[in-house]
Coordinates of C-alpha atoms and ligand atoms in Angstrom, one line a residue:
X1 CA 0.0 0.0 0.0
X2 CA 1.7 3.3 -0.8
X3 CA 1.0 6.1 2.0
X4 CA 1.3 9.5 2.6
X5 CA 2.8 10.4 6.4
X6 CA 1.1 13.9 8.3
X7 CA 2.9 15.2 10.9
X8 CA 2.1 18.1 13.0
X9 CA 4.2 19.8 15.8
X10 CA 3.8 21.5 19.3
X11 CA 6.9 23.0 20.4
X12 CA 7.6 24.1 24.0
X13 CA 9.4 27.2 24.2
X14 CA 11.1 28.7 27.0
X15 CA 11.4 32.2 27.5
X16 CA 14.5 34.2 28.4
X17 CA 13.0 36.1 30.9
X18 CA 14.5 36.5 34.3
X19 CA 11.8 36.1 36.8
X20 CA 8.8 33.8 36.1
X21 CA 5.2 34.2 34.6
X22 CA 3.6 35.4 37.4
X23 CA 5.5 35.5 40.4
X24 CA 9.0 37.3 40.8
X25 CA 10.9 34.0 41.8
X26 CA 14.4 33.3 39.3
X27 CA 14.2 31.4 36.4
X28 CA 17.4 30.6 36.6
X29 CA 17.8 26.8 35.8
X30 CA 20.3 24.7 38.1
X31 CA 19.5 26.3 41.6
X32 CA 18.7 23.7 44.3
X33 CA 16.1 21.9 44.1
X34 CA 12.6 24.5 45.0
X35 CA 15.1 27.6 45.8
X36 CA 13.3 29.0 43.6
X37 CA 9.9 29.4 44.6
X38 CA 7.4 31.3 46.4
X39 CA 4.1 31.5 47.1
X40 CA 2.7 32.1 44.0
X41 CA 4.1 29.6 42.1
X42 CA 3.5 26.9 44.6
X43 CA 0.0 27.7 44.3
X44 CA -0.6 28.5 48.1
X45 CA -4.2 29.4 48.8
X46 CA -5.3 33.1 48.6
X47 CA -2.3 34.2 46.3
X48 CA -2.8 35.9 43.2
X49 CA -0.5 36.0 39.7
X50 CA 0.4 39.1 38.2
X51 CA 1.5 38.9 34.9
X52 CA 5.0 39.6 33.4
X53 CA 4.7 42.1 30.6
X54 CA 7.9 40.5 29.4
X55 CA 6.6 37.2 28.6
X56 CA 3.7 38.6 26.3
X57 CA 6.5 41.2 24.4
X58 CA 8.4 37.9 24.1
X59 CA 5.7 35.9 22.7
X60 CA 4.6 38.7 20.3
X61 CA 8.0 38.8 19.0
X62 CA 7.9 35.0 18.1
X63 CA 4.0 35.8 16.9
X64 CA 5.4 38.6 14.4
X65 CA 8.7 36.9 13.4
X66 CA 6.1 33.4 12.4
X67 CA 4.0 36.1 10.3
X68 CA 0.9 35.6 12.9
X69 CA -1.9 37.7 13.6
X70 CA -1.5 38.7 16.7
X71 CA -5.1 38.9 18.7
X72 CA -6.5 42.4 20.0
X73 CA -7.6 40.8 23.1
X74 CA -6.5 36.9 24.5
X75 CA -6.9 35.5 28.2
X76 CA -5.7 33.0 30.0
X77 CA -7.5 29.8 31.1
X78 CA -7.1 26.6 33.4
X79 CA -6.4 23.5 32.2
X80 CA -7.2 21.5 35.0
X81 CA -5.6 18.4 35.9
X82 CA -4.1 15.9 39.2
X83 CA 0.0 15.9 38.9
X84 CA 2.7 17.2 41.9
X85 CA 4.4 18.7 38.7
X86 CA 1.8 21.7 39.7
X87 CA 0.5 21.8 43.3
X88 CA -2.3 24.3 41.9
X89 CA -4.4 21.5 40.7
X90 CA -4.0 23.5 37.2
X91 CA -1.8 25.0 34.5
X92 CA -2.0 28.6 33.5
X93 CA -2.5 28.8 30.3
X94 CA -4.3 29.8 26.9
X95 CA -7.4 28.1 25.4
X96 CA -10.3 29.9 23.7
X97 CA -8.6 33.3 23.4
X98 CA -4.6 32.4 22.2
X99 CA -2.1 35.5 22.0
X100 CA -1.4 34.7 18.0
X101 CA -3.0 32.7 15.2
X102 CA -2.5 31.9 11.5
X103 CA 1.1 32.1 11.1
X104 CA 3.6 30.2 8.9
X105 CA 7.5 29.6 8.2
X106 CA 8.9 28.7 5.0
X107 CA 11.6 25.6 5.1
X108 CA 13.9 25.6 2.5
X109 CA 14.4 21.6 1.3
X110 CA 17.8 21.7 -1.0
X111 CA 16.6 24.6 -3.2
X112 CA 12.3 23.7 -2.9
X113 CA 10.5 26.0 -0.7
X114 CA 7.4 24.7 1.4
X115 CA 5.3 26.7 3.4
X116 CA 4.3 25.5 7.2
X117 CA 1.6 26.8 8.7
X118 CA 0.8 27.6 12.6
X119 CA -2.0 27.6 14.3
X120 CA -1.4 29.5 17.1
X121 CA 0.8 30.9 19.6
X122 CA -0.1 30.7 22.8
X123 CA 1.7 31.6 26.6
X124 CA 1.5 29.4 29.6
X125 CA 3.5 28.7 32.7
X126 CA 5.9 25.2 33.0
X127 CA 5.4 22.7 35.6
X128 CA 7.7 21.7 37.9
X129 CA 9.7 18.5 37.9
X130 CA 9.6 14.8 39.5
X131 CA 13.1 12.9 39.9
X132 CA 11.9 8.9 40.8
X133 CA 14.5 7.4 42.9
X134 CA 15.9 4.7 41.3
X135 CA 16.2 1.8 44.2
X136 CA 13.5 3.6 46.4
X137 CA 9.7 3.4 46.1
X138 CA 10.3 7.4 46.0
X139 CA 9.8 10.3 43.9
X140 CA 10.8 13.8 44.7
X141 CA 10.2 17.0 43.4
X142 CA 11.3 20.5 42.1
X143 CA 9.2 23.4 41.5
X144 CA 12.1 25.7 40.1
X145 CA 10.8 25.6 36.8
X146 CA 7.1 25.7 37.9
X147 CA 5.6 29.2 36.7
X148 CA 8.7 29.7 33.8
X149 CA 7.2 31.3 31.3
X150 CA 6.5 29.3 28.2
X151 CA 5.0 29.7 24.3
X152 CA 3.6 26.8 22.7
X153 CA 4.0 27.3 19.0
X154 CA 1.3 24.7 17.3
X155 CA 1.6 23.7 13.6
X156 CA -0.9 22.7 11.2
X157 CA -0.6 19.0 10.3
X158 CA 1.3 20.8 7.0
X159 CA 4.5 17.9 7.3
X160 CA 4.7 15.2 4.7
X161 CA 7.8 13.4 6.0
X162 CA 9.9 13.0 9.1
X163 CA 12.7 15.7 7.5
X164 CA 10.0 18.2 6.9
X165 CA 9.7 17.8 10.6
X166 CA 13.1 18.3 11.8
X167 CA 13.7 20.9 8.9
X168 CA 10.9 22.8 10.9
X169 CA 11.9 22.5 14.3
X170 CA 15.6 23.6 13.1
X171 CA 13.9 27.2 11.5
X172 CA 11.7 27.7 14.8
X173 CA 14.2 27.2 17.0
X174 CA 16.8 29.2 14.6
X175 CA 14.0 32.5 14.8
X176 CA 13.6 32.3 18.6
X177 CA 18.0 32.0 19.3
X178 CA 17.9 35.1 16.6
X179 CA 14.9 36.7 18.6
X180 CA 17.2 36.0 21.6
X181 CA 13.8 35.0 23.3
X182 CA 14.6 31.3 24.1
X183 CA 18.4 29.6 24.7
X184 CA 16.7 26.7 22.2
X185 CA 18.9 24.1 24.7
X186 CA 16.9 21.0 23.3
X187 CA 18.7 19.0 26.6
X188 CA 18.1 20.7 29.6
X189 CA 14.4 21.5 28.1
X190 CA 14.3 24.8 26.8
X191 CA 12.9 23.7 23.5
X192 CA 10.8 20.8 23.3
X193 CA 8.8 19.3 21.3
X194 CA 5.5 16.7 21.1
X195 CA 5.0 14.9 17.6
X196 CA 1.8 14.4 16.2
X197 CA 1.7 11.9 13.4
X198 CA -0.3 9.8 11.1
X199 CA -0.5 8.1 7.9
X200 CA -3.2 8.0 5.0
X201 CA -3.5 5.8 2.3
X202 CA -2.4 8.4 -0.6
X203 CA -5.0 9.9 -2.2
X204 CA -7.3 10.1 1.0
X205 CA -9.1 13.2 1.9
X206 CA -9.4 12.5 5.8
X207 CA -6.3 12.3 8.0
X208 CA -5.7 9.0 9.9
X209 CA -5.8 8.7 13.4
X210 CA -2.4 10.1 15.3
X211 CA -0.2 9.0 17.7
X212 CA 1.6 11.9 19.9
X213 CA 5.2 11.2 20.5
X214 CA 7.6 12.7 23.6
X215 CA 10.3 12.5 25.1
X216 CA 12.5 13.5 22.0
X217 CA 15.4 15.8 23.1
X218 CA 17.2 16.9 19.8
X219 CA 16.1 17.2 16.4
X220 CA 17.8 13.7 15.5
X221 CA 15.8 11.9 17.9
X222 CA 12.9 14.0 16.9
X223 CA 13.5 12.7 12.9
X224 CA 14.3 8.9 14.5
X225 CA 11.2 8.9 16.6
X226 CA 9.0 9.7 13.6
X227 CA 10.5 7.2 11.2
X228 CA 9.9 4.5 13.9
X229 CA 6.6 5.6 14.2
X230 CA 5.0 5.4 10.9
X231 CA 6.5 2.4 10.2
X232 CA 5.0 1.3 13.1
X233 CA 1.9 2.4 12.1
X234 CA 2.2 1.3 8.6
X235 CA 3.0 -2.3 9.7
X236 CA -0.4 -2.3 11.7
X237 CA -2.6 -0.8 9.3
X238 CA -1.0 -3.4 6.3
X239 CA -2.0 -6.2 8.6
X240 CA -5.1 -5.3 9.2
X241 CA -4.8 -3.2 12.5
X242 CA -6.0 -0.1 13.2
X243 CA -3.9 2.4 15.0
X244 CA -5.4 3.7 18.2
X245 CA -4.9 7.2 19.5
X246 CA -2.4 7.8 22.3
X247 CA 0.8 9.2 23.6
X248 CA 4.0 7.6 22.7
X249 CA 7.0 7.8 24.5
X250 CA 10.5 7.7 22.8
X251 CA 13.1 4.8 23.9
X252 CA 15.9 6.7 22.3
X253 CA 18.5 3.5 23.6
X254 CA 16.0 1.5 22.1
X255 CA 15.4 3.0 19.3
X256 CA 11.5 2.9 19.6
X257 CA 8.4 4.5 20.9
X258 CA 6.0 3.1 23.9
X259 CA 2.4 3.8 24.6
X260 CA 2.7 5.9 27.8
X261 CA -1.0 7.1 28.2
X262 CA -4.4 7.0 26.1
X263 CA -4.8 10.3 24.6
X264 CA -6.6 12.9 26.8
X265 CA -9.4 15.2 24.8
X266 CA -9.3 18.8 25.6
X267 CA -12.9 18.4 27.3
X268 CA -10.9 15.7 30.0
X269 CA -9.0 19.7 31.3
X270 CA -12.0 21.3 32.3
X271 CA -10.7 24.8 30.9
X272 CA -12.2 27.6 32.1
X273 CA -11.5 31.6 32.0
X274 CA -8.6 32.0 34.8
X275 CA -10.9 34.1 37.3
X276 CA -7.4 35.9 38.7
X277 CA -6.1 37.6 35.5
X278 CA -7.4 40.2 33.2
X279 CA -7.5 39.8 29.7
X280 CA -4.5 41.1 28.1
X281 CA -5.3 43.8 25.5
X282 CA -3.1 44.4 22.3
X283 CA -3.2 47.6 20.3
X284 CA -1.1 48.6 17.1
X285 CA 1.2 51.0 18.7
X286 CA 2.3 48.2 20.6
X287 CA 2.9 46.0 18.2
X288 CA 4.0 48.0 15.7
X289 CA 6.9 49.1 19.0
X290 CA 7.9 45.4 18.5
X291 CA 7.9 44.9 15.0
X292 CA 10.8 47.4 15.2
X293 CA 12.6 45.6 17.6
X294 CA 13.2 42.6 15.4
X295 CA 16.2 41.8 14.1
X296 CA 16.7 40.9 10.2
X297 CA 15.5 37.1 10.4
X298 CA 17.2 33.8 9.4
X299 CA 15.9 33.3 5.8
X300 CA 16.0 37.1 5.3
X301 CA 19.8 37.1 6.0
X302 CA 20.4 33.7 4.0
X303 CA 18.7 35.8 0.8
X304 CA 20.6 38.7 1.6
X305 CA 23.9 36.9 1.5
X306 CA 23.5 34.7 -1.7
X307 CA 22.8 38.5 -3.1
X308 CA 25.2 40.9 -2.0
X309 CA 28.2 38.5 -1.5
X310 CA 27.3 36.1 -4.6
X311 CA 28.2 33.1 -2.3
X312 CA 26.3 29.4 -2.6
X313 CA 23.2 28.9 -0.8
X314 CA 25.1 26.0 1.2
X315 CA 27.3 29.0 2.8
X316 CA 25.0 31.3 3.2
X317 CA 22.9 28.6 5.5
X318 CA 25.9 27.8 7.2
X319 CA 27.1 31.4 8.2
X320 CA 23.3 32.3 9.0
X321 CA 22.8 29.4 11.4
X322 CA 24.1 31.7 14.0
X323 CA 23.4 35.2 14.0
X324 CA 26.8 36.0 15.8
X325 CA 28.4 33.8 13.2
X326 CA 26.8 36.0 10.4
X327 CA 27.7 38.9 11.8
X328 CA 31.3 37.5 11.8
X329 CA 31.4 36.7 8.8
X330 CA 30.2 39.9 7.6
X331 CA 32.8 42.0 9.8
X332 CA 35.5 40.1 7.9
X333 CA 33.7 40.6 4.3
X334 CA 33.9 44.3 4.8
X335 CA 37.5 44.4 5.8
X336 CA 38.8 42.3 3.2
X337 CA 36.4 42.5 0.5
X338 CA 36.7 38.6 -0.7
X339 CA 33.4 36.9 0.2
X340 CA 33.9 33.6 -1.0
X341 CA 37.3 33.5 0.5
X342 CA 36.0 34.8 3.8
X343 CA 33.4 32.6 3.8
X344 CA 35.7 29.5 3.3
X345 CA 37.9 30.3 5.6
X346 CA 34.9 31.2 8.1
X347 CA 33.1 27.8 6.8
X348 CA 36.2 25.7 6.7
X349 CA 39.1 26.1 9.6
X350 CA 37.4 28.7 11.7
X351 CA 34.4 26.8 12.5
X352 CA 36.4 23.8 12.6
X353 CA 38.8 24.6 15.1
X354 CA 35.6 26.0 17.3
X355 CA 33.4 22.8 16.7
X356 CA 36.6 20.5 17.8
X357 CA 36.4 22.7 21.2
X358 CA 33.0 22.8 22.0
X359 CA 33.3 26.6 21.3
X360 CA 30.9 29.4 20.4
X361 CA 32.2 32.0 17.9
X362 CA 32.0 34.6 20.3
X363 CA 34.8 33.6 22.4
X364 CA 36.9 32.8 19.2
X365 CA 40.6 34.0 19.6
X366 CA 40.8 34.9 15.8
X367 CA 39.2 38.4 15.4
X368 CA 37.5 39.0 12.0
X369 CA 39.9 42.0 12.0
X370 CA 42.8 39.4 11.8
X371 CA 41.0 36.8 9.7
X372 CA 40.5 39.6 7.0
X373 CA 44.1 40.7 7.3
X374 CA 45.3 37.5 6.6
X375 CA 43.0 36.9 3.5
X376 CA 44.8 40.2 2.3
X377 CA 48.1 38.7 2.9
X378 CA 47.3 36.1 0.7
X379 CA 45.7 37.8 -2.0
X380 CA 48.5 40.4 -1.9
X381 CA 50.9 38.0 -2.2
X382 CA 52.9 38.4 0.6
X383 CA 51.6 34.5 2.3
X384 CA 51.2 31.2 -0.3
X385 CA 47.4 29.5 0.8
X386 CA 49.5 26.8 2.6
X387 CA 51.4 29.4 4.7
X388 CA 48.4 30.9 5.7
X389 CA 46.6 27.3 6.9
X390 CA 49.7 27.1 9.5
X391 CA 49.3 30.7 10.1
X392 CA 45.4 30.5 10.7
X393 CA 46.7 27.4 13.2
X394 CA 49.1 29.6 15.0
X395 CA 46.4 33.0 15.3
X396 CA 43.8 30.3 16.9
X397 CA 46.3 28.9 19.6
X398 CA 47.8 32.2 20.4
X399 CA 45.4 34.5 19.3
X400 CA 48.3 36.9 17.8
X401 CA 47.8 38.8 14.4
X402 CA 48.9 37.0 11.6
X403 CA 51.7 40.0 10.5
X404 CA 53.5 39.0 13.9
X405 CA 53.2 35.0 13.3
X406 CA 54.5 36.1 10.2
X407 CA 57.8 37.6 11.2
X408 CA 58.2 35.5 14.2
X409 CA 58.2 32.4 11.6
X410 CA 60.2 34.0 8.8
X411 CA 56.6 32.8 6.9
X412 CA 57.0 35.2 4.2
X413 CA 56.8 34.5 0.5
X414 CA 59.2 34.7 -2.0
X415 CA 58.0 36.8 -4.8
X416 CA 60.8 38.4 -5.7
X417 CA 61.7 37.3 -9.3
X418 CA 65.5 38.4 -9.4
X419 CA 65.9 36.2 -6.3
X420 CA 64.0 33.0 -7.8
X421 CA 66.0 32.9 -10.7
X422 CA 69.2 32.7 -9.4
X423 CA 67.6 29.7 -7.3
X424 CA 66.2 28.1 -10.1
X425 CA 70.1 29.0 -12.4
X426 CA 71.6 26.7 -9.4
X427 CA 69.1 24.6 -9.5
X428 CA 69.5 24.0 -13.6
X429 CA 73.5 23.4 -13.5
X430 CA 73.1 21.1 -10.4
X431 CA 70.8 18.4 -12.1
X432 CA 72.0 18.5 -16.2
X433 CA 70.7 14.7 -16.5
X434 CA 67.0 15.6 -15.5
X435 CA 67.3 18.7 -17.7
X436 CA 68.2 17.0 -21.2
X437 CA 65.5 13.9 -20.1
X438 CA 62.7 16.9 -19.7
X439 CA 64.0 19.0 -22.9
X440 CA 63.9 15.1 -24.3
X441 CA 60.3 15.2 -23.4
X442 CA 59.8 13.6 -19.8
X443 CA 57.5 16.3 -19.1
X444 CA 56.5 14.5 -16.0
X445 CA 60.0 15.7 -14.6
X446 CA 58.6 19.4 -14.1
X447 CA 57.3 18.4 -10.8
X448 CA 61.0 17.4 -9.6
X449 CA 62.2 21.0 -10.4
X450 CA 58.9 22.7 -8.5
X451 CA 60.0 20.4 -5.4
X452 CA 63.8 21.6 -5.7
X453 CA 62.7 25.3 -5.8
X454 CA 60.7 24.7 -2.8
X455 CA 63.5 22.7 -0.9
X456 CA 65.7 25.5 -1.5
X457 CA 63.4 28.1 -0.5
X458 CA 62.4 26.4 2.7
X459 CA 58.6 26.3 0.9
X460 CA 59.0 30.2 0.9
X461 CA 58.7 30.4 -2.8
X462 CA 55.5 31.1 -4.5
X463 CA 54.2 28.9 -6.9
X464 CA 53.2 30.7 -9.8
X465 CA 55.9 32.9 -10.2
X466 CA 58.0 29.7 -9.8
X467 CA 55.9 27.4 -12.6
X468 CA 56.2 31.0 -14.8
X469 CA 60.0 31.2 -14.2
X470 CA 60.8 27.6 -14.3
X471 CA 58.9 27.0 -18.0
X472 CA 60.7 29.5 -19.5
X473 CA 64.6 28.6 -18.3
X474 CA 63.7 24.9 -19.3
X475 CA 62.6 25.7 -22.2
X476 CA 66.6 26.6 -23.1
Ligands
ADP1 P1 -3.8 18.4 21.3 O1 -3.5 19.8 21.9 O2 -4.9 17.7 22.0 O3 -2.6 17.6 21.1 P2 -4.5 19.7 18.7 O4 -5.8 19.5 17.9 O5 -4.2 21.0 19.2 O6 -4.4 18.6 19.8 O7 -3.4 19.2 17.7 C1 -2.1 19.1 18.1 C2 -1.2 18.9 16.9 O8 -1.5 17.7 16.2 C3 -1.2 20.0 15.9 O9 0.1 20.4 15.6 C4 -1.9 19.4 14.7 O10 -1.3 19.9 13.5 C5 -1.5 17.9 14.8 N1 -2.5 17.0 14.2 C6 -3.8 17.0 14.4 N2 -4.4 16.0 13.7 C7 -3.4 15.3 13.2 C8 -3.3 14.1 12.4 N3 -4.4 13.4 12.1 N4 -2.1 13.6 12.0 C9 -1.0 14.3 12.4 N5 -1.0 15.4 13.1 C10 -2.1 15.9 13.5
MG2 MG1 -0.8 17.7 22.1
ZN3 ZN1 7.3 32.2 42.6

């Protein structure tokens, strides 16, 4: 049977702010466990939230950066359920009247644009978290992270394969580390993300019955997950099955996904208009305040770059993965005016050296000032490409400039042809057999001459003034 997979996505934001939804505890992640909580978060009787403007100039940022309509007036409701994750008895959160609605993103599969499209953006607070001892019938808990603000960014079931997915989740969480809303760190929960998917027999108008998958923390897993799934599903439904709607977890040492729970329905929650806060009204002069306040987004750059530098579309998605790197990258363009050699030496050793140390390219010793002066060295002549990938070693190690690595190590070409030709005189008279065999037509023996030049230059020598000089003396 040939079928067609849907795949929809709720992602789990957190949001940079540095005190909590509704109470002024930390939301500092990594204090001890419930140092960070107060009244108001732990739900105590008689306490009442007051909202963090913050967290809705946050979420509007995401709403306007995902090209959503941002609603005039939203509220916040209870979803009601039994879990020590939330003392309260309830989450915080938004039902009937969501912040944002009918937004989209554009991925960008090799080349072929698709357009995703969200159905809404909406702010709650997290719940806390449960740590089951392993040998004891015991199960503790933390409420540091109950009340951290969060955005819950719901997709339409728009995704036709398991990479569409994790193509997705890369360009949401890319727009919220550009918005500098989120620190998108998929391990310790920052960004997470439930699956929805089904299958359909191709062709089919109505969508199949889902499973909802969890427990996924990076975008492999999340790609890995769903490729286990709808072959899971795929087997049933070929044998005769029918798939039954629930909530999977992900055995990432597995490699598989387990039915944790059968699939609550929003009418199970109980949501009703949270009595305690106001409704939250939006007008333009606000928004419009925040739409300035948006820095040039991901796929905006990546356009930009492919334009004004003329690079590939593989560089330009590899500089504008990281808005720092970009702006890197760009700081060395301007001072040396060679973007496609800036952006190999950017793509190629810098981001190597960094990604062998774990590093970020903020704390990287070479400047852009000294990347871009070495890039003129070479194009001036002065280094030989090899020189400079020793040199580019050295400026990383030491972070010196490359003009002092180059003096210290005597690193400087030979260009000088006066000089080169007496080398290359020597060299003649000291090898008369290999010069008659090559005027005899052992052209192959050209390569012997380059290598003596280079010997007796210590390397120094640059090529193509060498190849130039060395074709014409043979030539008798
Ligand atoms: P809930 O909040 O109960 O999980 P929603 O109706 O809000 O349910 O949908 C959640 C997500 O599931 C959305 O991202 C939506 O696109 C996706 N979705 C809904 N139906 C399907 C389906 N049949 N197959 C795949 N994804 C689906
Ligand atoms: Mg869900
Ligand atoms: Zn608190």
């Amino acid at each position: 049977m040939d079928f067609e997979t849907v795949i929809g996505l709720e992602v789990h934001a957190q949001l940079l702010t540095d005190t909590k939804i509704f109470c002024t505890c930390s939301t500092k992640f990594g204090g001890a466990p419930n140092s960070h909580a107060c009244p108001v978060c732990l739900g105590m009787p008689g306490v009442l939230p007051v909202l963090n403007k913050k967290v809705v100039e946050f979420a509007m940022k995401m709403s306007l950066a995902t090209n959503c309509v941002i609603n005039k007036s939203c509220s916040f409701a209870r979803k009601n359920y039994f879990y020590p994750d939330l003392p309260k008895g309830y989450q915080i959160s938004q039902y009937a009247y969501p912040l944002a609605e009918h937004g989209h993103v554009v991925l960008d599969l090799n080349g072929a644009k698709k357009t995703i499209g969200i159905t809404r953006i909406h702010m709650e607070e997290d719940a806390g978290k449960l740590m089951h001892d392993e040998h004891n019938p015991v199960s503790y808990v933390d409420l540091n992270r109950t009340g951290v603000p969060l955005i819950e960014i719901v997709s339409e079931p728009d995704m036709r394969s398991p990479e569409e997915a994790a193509d997705y989740l890369k360009r949401l969480h890319e727009i919220l580390v550009y918005l500098e809303i989120c620190d998108g760190n998929m391990e310790e929960g920052s960004f997470r993300c439930d699956a929805n998917v089904s299958i359909r027999p191709r062709g089919q108008q109505e969508f199949g019955t889902r499973a909802e998958l969890k427990n996924m923390n990076s975008f492999r897993n999340v790609q890995r997950a769903l490729e286990y799934e709808v072959k899971r599903q795929q087997y049933i439904v070929e044998n005769g099955g029918t798939i039954v709607q629930e909530t999977r977890l992900w055995d990432d040492a597995q490699g598989v996904t387990n039915p944790m729970r059968g699939k609550e329905e929003a009418h199970d929650y109980r949501y009703f208009p949270d009595p305690d806060l106001v409704p939250i009204i939006v007008d333009d002069a606000w928004i419009e305040s925040i739409r300035r306040e948006l820095p040039e987004l991901p796929l905006v750059k990546r356009e930009r770059f492919v334009q004004v530098y003329q690079i590939p579309a593989y560089d330009a998605g590899v500089l504008t993965a990281d808005k720092a790197l970009a702006g890197y990258y760009e700081e060395v363009v301007r001072l040396c005016a060679s973007p496609k050699a800036a952006s190999n030496w950017v793509m190629g050793d810098v981001l190597r050296f960094l990604n062998e140390d774990k590093r970020d390219i903020r704390d990287c010793p070479i400047t852009a000032a000294a990347l871009a002066e070495m890039i003129r060295l070479i194009e001036d002549g002065t280094i030989s490409g090899k020189m400079a990938k020793e040199i580019v070693e050295e400026m990383y190690k030491t972070g010196s400039a490359p003009k002092a690595i180059i003096a210290e190590k005597g690193m400087v070409q030979i260009t000088d042809e006066g000089e080169l030709l007496k080398t290359i005189a020597a060299i003649i008279e000291a090898n008369p057999g290999q010069v008659s065999d090559y005027r005899g037509g052992k052209d192959k023996l050209f390569g012997f001459f380059v290598g003596q030049v280079m010997k007796a230059t210590q390397g120094k020598a640059n090529p193509q003034i060498v190849n130039e000089l060395l074709k014409k003396m043979l030539a008798g």
